[in-house]
mmCIF file of C-alpha atoms in Angstrom:
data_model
loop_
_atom_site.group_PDB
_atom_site.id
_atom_site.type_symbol
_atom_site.label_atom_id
_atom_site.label_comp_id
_atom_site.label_asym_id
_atom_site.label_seq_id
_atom_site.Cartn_x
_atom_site.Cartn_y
_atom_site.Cartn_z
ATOM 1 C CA UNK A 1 147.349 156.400 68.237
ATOM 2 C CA UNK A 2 145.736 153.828 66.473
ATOM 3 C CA UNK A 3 146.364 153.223 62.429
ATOM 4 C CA UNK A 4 143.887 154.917 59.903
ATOM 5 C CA UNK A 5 141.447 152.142 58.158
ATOM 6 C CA UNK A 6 143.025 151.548 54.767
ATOM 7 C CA UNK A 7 140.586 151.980 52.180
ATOM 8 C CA UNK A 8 141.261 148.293 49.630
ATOM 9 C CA UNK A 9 138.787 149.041 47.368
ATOM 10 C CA UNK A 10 138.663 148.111 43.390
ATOM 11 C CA UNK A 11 140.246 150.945 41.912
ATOM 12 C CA UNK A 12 142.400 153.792 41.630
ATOM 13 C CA UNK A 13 145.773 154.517 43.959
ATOM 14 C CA UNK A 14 148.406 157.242 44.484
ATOM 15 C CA UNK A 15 150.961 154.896 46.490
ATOM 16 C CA UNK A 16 153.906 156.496 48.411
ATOM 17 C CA UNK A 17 156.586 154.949 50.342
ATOM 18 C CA UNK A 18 160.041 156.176 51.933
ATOM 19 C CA UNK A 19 162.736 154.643 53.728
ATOM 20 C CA UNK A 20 163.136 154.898 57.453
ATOM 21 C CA UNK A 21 164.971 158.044 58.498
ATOM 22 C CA UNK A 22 164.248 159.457 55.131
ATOM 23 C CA UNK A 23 167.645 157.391 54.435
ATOM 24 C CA UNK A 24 168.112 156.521 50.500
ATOM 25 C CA UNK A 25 166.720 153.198 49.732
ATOM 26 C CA UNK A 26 168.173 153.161 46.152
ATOM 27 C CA UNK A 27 171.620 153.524 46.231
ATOM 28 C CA UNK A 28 172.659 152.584 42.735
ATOM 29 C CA UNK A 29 171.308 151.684 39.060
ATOM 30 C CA UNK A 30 171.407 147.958 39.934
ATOM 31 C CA UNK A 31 168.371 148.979 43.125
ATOM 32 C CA UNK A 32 166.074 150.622 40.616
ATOM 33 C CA UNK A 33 166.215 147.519 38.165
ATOM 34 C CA UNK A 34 165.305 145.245 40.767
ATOM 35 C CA UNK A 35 162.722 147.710 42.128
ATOM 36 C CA UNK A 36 161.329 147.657 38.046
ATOM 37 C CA UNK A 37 161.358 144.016 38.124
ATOM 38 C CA UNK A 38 159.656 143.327 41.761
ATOM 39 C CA UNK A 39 157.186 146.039 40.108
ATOM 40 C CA UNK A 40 156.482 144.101 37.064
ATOM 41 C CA UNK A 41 156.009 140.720 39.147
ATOM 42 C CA UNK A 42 153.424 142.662 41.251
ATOM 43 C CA UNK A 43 151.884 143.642 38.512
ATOM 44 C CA UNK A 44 151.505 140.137 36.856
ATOM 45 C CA UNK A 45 150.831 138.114 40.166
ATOM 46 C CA UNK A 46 148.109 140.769 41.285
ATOM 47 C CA UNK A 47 146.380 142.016 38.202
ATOM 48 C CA UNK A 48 147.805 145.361 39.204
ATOM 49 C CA UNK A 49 148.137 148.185 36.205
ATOM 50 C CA UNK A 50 150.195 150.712 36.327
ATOM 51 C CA UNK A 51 150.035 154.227 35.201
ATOM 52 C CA UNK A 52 152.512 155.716 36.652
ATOM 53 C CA UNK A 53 155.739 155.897 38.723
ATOM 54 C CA UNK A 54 158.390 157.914 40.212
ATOM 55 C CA UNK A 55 161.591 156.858 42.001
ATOM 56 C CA UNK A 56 163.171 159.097 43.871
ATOM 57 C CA UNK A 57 166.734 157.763 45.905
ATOM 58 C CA UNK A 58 164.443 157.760 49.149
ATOM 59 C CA UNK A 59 160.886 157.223 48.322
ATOM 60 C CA UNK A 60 158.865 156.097 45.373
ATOM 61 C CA UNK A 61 155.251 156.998 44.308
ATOM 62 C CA UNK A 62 153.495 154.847 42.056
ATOM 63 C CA UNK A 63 149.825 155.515 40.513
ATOM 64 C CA UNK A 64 148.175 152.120 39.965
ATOM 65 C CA UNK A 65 145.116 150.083 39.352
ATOM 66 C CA UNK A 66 143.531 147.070 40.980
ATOM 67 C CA UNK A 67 140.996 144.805 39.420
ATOM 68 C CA UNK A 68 140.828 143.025 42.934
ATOM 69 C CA UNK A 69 140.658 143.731 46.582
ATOM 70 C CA UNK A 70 144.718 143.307 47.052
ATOM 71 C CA UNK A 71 146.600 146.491 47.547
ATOM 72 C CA UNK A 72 147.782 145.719 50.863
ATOM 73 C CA UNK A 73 149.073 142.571 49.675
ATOM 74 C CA UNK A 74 150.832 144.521 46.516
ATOM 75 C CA UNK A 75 152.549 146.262 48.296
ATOM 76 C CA UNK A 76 153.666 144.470 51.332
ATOM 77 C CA UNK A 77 154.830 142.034 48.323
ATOM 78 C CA UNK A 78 156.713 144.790 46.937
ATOM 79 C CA UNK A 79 157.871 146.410 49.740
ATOM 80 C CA UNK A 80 159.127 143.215 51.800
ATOM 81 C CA UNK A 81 161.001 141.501 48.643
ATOM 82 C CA UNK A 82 162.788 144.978 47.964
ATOM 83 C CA UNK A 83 163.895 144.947 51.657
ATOM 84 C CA UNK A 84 165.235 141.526 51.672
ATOM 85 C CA UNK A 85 167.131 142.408 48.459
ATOM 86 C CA UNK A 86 168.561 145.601 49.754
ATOM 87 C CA UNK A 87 169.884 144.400 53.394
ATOM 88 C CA UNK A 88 171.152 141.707 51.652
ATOM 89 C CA UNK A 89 173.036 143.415 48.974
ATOM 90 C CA UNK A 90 174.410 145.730 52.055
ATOM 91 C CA UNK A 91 174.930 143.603 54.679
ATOM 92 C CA UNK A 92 172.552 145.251 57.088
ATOM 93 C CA UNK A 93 169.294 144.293 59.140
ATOM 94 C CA UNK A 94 166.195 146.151 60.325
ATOM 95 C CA UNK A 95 163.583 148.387 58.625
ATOM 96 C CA UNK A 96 163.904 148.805 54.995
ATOM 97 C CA UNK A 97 160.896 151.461 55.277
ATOM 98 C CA UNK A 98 159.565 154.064 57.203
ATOM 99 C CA UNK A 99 156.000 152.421 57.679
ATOM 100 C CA UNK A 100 153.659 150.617 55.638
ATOM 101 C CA UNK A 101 153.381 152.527 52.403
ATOM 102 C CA UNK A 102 150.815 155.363 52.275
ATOM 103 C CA UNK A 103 147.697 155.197 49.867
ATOM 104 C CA UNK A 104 145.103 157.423 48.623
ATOM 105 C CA UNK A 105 142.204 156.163 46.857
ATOM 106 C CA UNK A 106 141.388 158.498 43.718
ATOM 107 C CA UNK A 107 137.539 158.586 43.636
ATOM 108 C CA UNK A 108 137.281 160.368 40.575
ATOM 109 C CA UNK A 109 138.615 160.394 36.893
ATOM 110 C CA UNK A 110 139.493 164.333 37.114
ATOM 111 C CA UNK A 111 141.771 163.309 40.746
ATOM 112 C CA UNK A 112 143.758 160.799 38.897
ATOM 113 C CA UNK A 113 144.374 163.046 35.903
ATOM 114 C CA UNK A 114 145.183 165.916 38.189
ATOM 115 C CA UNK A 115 147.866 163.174 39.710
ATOM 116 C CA UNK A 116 149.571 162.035 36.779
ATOM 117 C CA UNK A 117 149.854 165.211 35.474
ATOM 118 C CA UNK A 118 151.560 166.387 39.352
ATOM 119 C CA UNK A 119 153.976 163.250 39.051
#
């Protein structure tokens, strides 16, 4: 079955992502401070804001912003850098994630409130 069209539009995001198996992809304090800082160098290399976030040991969600057409690249930014730091740090190879992170665009003001306020 082929992949849904990801929507890249200026704008509004609820992103989710989880590790393969539903296996823990933060394992200690150290993971989540070098999640936070591959987060912040998103942020300042793509003009991305962010709102909000929530890390969880096996999946994050993070409500964003983009002032450009570059979510996909975001996030396979984030999500490949984070990989290579974590099978390094653990000796191990393969898939960091489960797929490519999952976005929904938030068309309207109200939907993003009613997000943050679910988060």
């Amino acid at each position: 079955m082929p992949r849904r069209e990801r929507i890249t539009d200026v704008g509004c995001y609820h992103v989710v992502c989880r590790g393969v198996e539903r296996r823990n992809v933060f394992l200690d304090s150290d993971d989540f401070e070098q999640f936070l800082a591959l987060l912040k160098s998103v942020k300042k290399e793509f003009d991305i804001i962010v709102h909000s976030f929530c890390l969880m040991t096996n999946h994050y969600h993070i409500l964003l912003e983009t002032k450009e057409d570059n979510i996909s690249l975001a996030m396979k930014y984030l999500n490949s850098h984070y990989a290579i730091y974590f099978n390094k740090k653990y000796k191990r190879t393969g898939y960091l994630w489960q797929v490519r992170f999952h976005s929904d665009y938030l068309y309207a003001d109200n939907h993003f409130k009613y997000k943050i306020e679910a988060s």
